[in-house]
PDB file of C-alpha atoms in Angstrom:
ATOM      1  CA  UNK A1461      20.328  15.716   9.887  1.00  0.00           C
ATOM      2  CA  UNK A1462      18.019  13.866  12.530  1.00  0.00           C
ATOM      3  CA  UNK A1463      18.123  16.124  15.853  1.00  0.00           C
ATOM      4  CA  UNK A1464      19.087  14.760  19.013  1.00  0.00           C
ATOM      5  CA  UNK A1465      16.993  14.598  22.312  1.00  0.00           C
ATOM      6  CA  UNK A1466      19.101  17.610  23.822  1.00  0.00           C
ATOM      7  CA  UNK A1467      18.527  20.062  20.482  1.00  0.00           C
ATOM      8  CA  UNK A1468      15.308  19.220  20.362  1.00  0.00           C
ATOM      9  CA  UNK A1469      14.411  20.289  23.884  1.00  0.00           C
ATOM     10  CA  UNK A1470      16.496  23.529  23.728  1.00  0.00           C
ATOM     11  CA  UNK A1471      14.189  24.153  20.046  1.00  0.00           C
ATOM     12  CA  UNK A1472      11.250  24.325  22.252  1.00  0.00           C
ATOM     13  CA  UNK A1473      12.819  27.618  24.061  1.00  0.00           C
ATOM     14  CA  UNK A1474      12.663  29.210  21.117  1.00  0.00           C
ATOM     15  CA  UNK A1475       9.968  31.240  19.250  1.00  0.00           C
ATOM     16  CA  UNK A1476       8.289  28.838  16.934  1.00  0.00           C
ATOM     17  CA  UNK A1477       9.133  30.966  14.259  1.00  0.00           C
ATOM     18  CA  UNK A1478      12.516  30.738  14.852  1.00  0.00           C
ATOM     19  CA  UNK A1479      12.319  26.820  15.602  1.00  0.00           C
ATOM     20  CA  UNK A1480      11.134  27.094  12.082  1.00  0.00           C
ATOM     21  CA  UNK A1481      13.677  28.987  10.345  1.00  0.00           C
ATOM     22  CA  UNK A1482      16.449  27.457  11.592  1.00  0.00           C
ATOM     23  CA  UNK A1483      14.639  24.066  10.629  1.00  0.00           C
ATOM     24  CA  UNK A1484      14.456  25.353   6.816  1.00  0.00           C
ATOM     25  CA  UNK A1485      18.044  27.119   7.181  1.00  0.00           C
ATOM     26  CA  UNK A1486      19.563  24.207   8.147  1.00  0.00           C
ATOM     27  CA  UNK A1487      17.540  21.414   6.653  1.00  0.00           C
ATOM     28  CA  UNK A1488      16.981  19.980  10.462  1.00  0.00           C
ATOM     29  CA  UNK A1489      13.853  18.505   8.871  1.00  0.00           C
ATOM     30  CA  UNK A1490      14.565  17.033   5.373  1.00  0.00           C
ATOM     31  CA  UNK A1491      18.172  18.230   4.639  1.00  0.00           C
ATOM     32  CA  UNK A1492      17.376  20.087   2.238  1.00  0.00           C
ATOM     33  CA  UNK A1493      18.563  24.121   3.066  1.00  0.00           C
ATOM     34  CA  UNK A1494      16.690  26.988   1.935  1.00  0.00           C
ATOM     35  CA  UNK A1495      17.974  30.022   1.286  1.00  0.00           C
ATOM     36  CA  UNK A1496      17.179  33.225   2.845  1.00  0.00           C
ATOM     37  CA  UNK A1497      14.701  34.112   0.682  1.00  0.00           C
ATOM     38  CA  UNK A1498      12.703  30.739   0.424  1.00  0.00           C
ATOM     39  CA  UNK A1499      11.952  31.017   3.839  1.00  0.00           C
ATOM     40  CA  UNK A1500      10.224  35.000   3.306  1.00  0.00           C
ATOM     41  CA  UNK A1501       8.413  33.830   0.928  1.00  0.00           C
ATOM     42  CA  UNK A1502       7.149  30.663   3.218  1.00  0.00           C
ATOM     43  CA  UNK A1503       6.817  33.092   5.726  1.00  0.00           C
ATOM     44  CA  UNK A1504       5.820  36.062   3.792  1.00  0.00           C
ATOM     45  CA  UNK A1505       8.119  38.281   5.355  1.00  0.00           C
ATOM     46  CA  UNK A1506      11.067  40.216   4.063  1.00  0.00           C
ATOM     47  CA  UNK A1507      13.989  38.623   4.029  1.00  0.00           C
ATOM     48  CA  UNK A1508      15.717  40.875   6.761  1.00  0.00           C
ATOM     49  CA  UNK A1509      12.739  39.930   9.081  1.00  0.00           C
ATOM     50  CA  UNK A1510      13.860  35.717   8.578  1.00  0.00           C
ATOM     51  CA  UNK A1511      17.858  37.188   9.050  1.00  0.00           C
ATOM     52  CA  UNK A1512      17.002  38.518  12.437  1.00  0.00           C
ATOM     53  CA  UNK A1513      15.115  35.597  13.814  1.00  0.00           C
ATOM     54  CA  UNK A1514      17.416  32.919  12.522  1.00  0.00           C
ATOM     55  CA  UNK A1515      20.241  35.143  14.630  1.00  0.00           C
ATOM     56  CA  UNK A1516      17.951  35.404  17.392  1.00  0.00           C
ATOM     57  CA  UNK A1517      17.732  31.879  17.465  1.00  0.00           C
ATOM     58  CA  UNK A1518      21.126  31.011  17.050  1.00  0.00           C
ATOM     59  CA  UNK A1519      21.694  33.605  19.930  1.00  0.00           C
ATOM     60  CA  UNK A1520      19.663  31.608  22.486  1.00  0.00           C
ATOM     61  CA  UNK A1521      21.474  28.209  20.845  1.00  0.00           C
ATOM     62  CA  UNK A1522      24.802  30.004  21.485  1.00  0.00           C
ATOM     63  CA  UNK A1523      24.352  30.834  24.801  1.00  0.00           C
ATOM     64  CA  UNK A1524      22.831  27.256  25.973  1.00  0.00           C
ATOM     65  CA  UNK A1525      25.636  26.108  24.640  1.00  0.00           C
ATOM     66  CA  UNK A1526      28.261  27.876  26.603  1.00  0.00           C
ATOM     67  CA  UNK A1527      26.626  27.459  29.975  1.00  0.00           C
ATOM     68  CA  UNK A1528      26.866  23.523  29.207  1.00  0.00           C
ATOM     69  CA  UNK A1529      30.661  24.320  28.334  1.00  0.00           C
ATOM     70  CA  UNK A1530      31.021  26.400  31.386  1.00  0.00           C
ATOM     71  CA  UNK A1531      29.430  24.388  34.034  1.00  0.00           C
ATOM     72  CA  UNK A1532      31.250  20.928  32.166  1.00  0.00           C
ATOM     73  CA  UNK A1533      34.954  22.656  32.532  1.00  0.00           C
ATOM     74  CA  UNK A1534      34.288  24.686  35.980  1.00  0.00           C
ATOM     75  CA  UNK A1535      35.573  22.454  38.753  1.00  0.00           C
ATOM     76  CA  UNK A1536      33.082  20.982  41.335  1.00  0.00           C
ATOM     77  CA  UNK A1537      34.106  23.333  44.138  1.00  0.00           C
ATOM     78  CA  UNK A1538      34.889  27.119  43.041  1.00  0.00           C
ATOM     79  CA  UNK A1539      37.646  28.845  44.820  1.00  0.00           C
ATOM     80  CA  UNK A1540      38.555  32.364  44.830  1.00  0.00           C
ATOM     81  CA  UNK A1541      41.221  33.633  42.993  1.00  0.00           C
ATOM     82  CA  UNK A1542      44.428  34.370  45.025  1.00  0.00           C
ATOM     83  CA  UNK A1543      46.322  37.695  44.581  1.00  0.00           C
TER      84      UNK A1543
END
């Protein structure tokens, strides 16, 4: 899976070790996926350690993600709600 122009910019907000996990988790790279455990033992972490920062990650992906939603649906001018 070849990343586009926009993933690959939001990747740089990330830690790099995070960049790097979700690489591996996802096979971003090569397409090939590790597991959980391949990338501790790339890492030499435990495996709870790679668990957090691939959620961390996909955290900060998530929430890029939903402002471009957001700001795409949301009308050009805002108006209040009426009661």
């Amino acid at each position: 899976v070849l990343m586009d122009d926009d993933l690959k910019k939001q990747f740089k907000k990330l830690t790099y070790r995070e960049r790097e996990v979700l690489k591996l988790r996802f096979g971003l790279d090569d397409n090939y996926t590790y597991t959980r455990d391949e990338v501790a033992r790339i890492f030499k972490v435990p495996v709870g350690r790679v668990r957090t920062m691939e959620l961390n990650g996909l955290a900060k992906l998530g929430k890029y993600w939903l402002c471009q939603r957001l700001t795409a649906s949301s009308p050009t001018t805002s108006t209040a709600p009426t009661r």
